Coordinates of C-alpha atoms in Angstrom, one line a residue:
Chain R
X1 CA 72.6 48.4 120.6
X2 CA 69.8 47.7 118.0
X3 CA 71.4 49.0 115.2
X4 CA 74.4 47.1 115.6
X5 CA 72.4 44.4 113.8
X6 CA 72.6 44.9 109.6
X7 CA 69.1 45.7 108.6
X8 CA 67.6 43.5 106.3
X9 CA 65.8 44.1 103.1
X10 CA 63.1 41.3 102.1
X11 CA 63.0 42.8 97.9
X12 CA 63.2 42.0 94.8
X13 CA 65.7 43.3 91.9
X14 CA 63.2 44.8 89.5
X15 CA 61.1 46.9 91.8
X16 CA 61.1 50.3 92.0
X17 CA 60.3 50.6 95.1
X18 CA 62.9 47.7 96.4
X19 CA 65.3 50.1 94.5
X20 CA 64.4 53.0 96.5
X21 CA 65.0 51.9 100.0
X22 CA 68.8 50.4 98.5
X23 CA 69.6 53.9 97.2
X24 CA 68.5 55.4 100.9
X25 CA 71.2 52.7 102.2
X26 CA 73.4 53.2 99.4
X27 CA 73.5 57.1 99.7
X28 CA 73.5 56.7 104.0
X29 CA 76.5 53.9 103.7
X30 CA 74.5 51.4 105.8
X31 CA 75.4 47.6 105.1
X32 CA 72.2 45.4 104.9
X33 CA 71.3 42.0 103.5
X34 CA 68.8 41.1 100.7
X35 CA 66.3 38.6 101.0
X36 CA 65.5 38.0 97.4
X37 CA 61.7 37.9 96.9
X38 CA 60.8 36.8 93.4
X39 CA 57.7 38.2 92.9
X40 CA 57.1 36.3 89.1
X41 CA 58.4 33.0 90.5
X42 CA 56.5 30.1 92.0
X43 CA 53.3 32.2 91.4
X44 CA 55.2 35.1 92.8
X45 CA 56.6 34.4 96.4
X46 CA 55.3 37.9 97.9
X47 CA 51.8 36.0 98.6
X48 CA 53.3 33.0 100.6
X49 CA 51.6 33.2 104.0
X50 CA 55.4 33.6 105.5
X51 CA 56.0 36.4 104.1
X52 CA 52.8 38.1 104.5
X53 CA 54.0 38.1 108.1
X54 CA 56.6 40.9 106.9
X55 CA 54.4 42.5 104.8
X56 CA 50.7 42.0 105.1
X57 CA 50.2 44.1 101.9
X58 CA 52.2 41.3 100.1
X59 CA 54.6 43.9 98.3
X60 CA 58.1 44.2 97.8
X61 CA 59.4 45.7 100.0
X62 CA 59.9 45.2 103.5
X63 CA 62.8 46.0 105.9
X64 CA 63.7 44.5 109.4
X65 CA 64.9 46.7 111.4
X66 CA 65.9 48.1 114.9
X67 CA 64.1 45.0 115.9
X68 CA 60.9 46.3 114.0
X69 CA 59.7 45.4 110.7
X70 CA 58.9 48.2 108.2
X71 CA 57.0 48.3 104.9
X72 CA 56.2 51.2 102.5
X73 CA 59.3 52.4 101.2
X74 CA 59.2 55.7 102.0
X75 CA 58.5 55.4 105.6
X76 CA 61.4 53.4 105.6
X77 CA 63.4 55.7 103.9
X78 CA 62.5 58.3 106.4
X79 CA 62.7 56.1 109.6
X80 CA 66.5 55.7 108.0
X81 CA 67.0 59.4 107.6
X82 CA 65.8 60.0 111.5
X83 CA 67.7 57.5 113.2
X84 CA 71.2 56.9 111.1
X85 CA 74.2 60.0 110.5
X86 CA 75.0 60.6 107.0
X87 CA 73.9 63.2 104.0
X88 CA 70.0 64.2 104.9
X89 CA 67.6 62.3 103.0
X90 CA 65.3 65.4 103.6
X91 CA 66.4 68.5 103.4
X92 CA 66.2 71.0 106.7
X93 CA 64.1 74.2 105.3
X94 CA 59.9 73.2 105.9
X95 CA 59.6 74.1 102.4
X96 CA 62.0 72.2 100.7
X97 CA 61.1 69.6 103.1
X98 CA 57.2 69.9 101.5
X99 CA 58.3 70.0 98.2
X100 CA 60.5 66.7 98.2
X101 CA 57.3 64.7 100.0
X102 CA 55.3 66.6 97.6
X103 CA 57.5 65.1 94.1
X104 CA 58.1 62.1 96.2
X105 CA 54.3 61.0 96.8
X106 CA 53.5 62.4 93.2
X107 CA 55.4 59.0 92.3
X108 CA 54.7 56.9 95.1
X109 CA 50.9 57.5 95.1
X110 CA 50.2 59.2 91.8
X111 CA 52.1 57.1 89.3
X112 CA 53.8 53.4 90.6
X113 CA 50.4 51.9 92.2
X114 CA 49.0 52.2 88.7
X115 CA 51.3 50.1 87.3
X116 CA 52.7 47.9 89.8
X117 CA 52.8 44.0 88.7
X118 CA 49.7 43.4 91.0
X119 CA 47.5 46.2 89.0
X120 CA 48.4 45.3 85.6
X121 CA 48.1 41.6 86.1
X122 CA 44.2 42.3 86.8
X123 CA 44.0 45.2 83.9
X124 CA 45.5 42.1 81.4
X125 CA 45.7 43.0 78.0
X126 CA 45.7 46.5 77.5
X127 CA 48.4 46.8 80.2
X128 CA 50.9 48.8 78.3
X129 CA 48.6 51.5 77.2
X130 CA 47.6 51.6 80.8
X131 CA 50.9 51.9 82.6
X132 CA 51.5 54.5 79.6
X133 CA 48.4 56.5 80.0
X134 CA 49.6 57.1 84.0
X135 CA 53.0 56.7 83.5
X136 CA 52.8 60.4 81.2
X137 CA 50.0 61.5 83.4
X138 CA 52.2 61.8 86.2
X139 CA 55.4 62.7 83.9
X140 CA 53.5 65.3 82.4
X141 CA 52.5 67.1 86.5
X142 CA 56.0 66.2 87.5
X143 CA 57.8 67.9 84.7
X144 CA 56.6 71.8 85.9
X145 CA 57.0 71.4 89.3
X146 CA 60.5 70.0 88.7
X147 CA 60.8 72.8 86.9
X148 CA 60.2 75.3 89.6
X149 CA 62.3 73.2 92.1
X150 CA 65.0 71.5 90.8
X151 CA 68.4 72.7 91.1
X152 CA 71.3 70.0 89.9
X153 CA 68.9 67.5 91.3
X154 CA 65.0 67.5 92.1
X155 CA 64.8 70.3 94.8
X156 CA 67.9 72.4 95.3
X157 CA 71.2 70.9 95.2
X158 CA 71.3 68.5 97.6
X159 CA 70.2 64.7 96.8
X160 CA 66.6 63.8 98.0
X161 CA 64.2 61.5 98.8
X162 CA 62.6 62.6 96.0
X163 CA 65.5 61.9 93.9
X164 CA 65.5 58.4 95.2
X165 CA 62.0 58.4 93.6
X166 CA 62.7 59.7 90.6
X167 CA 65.7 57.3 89.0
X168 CA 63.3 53.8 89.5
X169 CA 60.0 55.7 88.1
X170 CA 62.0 56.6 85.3
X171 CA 63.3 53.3 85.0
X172 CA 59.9 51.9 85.3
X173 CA 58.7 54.5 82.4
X174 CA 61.4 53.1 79.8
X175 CA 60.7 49.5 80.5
X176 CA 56.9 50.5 79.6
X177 CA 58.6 52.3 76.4
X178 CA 57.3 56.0 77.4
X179 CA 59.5 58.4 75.6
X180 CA 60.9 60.1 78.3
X181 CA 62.6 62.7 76.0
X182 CA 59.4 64.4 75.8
X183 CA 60.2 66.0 79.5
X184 CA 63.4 67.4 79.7
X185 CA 63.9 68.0 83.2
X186 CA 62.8 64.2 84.1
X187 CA 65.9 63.4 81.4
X188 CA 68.4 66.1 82.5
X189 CA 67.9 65.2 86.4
X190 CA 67.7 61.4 85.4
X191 CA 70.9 61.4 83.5
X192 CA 73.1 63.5 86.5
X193 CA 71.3 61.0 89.2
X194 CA 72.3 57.6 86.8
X195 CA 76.2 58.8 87.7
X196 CA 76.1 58.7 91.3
X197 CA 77.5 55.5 92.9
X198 CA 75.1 55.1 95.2
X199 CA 72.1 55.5 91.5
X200 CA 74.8 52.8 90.3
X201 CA 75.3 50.4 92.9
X202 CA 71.6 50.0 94.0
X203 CA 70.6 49.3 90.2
X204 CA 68.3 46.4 88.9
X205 CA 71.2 44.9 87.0
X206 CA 73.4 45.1 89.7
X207 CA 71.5 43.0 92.6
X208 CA 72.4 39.5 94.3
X209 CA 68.9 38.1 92.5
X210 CA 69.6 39.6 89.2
X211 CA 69.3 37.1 86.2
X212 CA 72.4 36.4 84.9
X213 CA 71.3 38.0 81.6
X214 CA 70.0 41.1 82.8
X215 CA 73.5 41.6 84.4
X216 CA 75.2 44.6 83.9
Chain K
X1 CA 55.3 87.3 108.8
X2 CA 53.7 84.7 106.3
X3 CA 51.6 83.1 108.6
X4 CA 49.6 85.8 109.1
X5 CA 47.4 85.0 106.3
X6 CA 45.0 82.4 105.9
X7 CA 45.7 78.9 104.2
X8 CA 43.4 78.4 101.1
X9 CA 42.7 74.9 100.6
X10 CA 41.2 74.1 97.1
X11 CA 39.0 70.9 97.4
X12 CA 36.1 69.2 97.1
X13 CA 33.5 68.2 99.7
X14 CA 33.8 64.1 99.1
X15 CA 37.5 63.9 98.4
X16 CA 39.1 62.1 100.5
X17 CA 42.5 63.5 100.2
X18 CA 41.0 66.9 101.1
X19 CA 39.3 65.7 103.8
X20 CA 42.5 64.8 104.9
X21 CA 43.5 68.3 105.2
X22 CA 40.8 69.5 106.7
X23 CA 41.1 67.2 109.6
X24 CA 44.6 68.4 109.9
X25 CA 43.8 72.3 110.0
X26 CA 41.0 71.3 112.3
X27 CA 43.1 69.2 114.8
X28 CA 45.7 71.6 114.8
X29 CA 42.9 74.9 115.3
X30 CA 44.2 76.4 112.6
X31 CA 41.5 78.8 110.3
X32 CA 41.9 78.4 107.0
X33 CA 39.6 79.4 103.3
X34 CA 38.0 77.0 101.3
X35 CA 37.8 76.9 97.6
X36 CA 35.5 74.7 95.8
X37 CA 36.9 72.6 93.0
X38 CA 33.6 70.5 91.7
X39 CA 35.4 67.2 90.5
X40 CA 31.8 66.2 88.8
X41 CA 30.7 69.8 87.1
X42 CA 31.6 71.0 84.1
X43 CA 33.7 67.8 82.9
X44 CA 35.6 68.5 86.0
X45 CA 36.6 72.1 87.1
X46 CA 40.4 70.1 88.1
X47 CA 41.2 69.7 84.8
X48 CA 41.0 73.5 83.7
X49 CA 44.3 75.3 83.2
X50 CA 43.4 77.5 85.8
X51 CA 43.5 74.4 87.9
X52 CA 46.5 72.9 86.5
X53 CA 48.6 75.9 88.0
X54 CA 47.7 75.2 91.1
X55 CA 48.6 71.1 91.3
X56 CA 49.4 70.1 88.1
X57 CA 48.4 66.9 88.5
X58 CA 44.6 68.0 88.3
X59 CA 43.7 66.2 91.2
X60 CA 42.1 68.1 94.3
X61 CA 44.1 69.6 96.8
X62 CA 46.4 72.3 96.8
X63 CA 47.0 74.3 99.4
X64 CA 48.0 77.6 99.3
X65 CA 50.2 78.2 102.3
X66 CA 53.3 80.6 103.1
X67 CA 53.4 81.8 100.0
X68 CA 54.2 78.4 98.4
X69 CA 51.2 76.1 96.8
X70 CA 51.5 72.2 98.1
X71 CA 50.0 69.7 96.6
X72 CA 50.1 65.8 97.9
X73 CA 47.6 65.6 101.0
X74 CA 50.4 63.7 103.5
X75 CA 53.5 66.6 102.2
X76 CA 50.7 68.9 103.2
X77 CA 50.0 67.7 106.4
X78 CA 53.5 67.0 107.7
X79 CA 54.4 70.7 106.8
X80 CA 51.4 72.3 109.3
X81 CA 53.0 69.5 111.4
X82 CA 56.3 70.7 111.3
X83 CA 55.3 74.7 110.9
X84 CA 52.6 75.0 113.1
X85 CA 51.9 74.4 117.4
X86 CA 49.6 72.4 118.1
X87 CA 49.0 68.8 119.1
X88 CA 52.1 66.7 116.9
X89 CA 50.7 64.9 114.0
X90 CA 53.2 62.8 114.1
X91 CA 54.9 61.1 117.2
X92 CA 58.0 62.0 118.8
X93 CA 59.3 58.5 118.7
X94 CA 61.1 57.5 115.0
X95 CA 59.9 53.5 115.6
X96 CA 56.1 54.9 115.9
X97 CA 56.3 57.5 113.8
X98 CA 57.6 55.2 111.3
X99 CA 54.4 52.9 111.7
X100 CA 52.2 56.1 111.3
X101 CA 53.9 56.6 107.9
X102 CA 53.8 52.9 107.3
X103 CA 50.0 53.2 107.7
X104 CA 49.5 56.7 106.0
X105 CA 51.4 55.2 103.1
X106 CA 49.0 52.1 102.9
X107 CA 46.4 54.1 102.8
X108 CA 47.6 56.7 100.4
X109 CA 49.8 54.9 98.5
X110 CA 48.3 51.3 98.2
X111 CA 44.5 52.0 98.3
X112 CA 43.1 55.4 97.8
X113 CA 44.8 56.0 94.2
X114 CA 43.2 52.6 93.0
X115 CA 39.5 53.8 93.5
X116 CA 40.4 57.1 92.7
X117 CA 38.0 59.1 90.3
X118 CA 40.3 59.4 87.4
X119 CA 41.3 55.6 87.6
X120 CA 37.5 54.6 87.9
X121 CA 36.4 56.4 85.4
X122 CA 39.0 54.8 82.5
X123 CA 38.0 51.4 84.2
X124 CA 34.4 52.2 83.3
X125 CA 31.0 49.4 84.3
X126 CA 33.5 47.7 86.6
X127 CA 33.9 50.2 88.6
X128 CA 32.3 49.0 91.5
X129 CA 33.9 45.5 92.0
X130 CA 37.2 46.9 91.0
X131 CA 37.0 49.9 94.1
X132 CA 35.9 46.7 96.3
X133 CA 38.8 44.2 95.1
X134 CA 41.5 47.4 96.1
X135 CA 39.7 48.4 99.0
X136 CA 39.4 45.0 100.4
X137 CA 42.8 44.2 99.6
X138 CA 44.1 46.8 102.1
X139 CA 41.9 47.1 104.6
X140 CA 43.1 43.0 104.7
X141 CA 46.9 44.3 105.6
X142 CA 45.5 47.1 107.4
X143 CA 44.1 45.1 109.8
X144 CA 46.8 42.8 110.9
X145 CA 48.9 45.8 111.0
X146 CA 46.8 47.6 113.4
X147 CA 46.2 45.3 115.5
X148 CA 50.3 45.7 116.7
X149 CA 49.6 49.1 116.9
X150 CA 47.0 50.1 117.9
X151 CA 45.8 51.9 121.4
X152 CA 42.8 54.5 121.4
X153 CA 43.7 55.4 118.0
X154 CA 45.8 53.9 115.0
X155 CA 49.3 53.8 116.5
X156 CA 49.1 53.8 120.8
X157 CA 47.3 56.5 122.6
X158 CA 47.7 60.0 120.3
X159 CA 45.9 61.2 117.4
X160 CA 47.7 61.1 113.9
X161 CA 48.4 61.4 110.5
X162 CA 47.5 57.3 110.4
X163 CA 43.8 58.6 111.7
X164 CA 44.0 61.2 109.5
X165 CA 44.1 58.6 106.7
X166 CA 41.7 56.2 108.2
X167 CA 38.9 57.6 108.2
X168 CA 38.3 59.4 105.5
X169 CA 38.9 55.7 103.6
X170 CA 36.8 53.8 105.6
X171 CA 34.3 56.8 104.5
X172 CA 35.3 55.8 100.7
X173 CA 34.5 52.1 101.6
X174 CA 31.3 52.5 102.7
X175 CA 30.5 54.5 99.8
X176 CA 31.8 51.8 97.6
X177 CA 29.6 49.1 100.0
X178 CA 32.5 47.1 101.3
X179 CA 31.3 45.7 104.9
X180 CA 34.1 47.2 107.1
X181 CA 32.5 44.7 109.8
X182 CA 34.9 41.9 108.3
X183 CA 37.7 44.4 109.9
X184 CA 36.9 44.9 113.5
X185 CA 39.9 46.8 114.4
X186 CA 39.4 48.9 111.8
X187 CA 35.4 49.7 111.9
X188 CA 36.6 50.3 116.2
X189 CA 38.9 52.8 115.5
X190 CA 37.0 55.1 113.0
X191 CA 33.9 54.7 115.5
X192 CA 36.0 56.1 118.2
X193 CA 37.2 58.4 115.8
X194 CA 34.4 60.0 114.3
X195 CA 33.1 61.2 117.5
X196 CA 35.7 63.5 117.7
X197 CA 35.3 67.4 116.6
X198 CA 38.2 67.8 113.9
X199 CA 36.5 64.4 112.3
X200 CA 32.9 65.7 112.5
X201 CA 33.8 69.4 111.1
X202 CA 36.4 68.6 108.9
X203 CA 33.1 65.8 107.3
X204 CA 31.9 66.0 104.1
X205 CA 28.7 66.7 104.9
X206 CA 29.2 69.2 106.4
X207 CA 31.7 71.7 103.7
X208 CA 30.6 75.4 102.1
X209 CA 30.8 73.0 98.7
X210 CA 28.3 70.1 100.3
X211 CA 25.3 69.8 97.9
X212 CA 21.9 70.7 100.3
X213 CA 20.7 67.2 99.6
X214 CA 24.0 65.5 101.4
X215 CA 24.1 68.2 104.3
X216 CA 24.4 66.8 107.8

């Protein structure tokens, strides 16, 4: 059987959306391997022509799979959710279904293509103000819909793909030195999430290609 | 029951993401209202708080469906999918329905928000090459990627969500005078695709909002 074979995940510590897919395993219990893909090394080693094979977009990250190799992180996280037991990544109701893409693609198309490494290595200087100015765009839209549909975590009380969006955006939003006290639901939700083993295990300072001094 | 009135979509003629939609409604026969949110007038008729209610992340559309209001073009979509008969949007099969969110994602998430309005305008006189450099970059994944899996359309023999992306951005490139002849899987597909109905209604030359001079 196909999924007898661990999956394997071609990432990189620092992304967020590397970081995504290992909380969908994480929360799921699947096993997997890493494939460390250093994406500031040797000129960044997501443009070699091998791996471009996995992921012509030559991003972080892609996922081999079922015999199948999968990039875009959240139709990886939802290929995962549709094949493999364990909590729902998705929630059952239509609506709540909506609203977790909705949140989820707020972040994956509204705020982290804006400042991914790629982006801000072409804006140059003025990159923080930049990943800033989009970072709080989409922190400032995000913050009143959470509002509306956040239980304990984003929507309801169940954990959520859009929950496995939120922690790495909000990671991503402190490395750029947004304040994100200025949105209190981000913060609240944040802070619960952070405690979760699967938040914990899957972090940036916890990974196989982790420098030694970003270690937690 | 809640279906029994009308979906409003508010959008705007030349978006992209709301032509999205409006190839969804129209593939799936479904009739829905139009509201007309000018992205150009007035500064921008997104950006008024009246707007802001609606999507809070200013950007055109929301959809006002069920008695809930949806932003996110693909959350909107896969809900009509998942509420509504009609041909499936998505495929039955998880492996291909993961490559039509692998595509839609591209699309969405990798190229449309780089040469969106809001981003072109803070990039200013650049504008142009800066749309192309994006644009070109993923239509040069795209293309690899459908060439596995492609049939008649995007992913094997049915009509989806992938098309529903595709064609509408290959509408953005041309605007943006990128020659989608250096793709030829690509430039195939949204041929074959734009002789279809829901393509050619759902065009935006042909919306209540479509200014006389750009009418079909």
């Amino acid at each position: 059987m196909a999924t007898q074979t661990k999956p394997v995940l071609h990432g990189y510590f620092r992304s967020s959306c590397s970081w995504r897919v290992r909380i969908a395993f994480a929360l799921k219990g699947i096993e997997y391997d890493q494939v460390a893909v250093n994406l500031i090394k040797d000129g960044g080693q997501q443009l070699t022509e091998q791996y471009k094979t996995l992921n012509p977009m030559q991003q972080v990250p892609a996922v081999e799979i079922d015999g199948v190799t999968l990039s875009q992180s959240l139709a990886v996280i939802q290929y995962i959710d549709e094949t493999r037991p364990g909590p729902r990544l998705l929630p059952a109701d239509p609506k709540a279904r909506a609203q977790v893409r909705m949140i989820s693609d707020l972040i994956a198309s509204g705020i982290q293509p804006l400042q991914n490494l790629s982006v801000l290595q072409k804006i140059g200087a003025e990159k923080l103000p930049w990943a800033q100015h989009f970072i709080n765009r989409g922190f400032q839209a995000l913050e009143p819909i959470l509002k509306q549909t956040a239980g304990k975590y984003c929507v309801g009380d169940e954990i959520s793909m859009a929950d496995i969006c939120l922690v790495p955006q909000v990671y991503n939003a402190e490395r750029f030195k947004v304040d994100v006290g200025q949105y209190p639901t981000i913060k609240r939700l944040n802070e619960t999430l952070a405690e979760i083993e699967a938040f914990k295990l899957s972090h940036p300072s916890r990974q196989p290609d982790t420098p030694a001094v970003l270690q937690a």
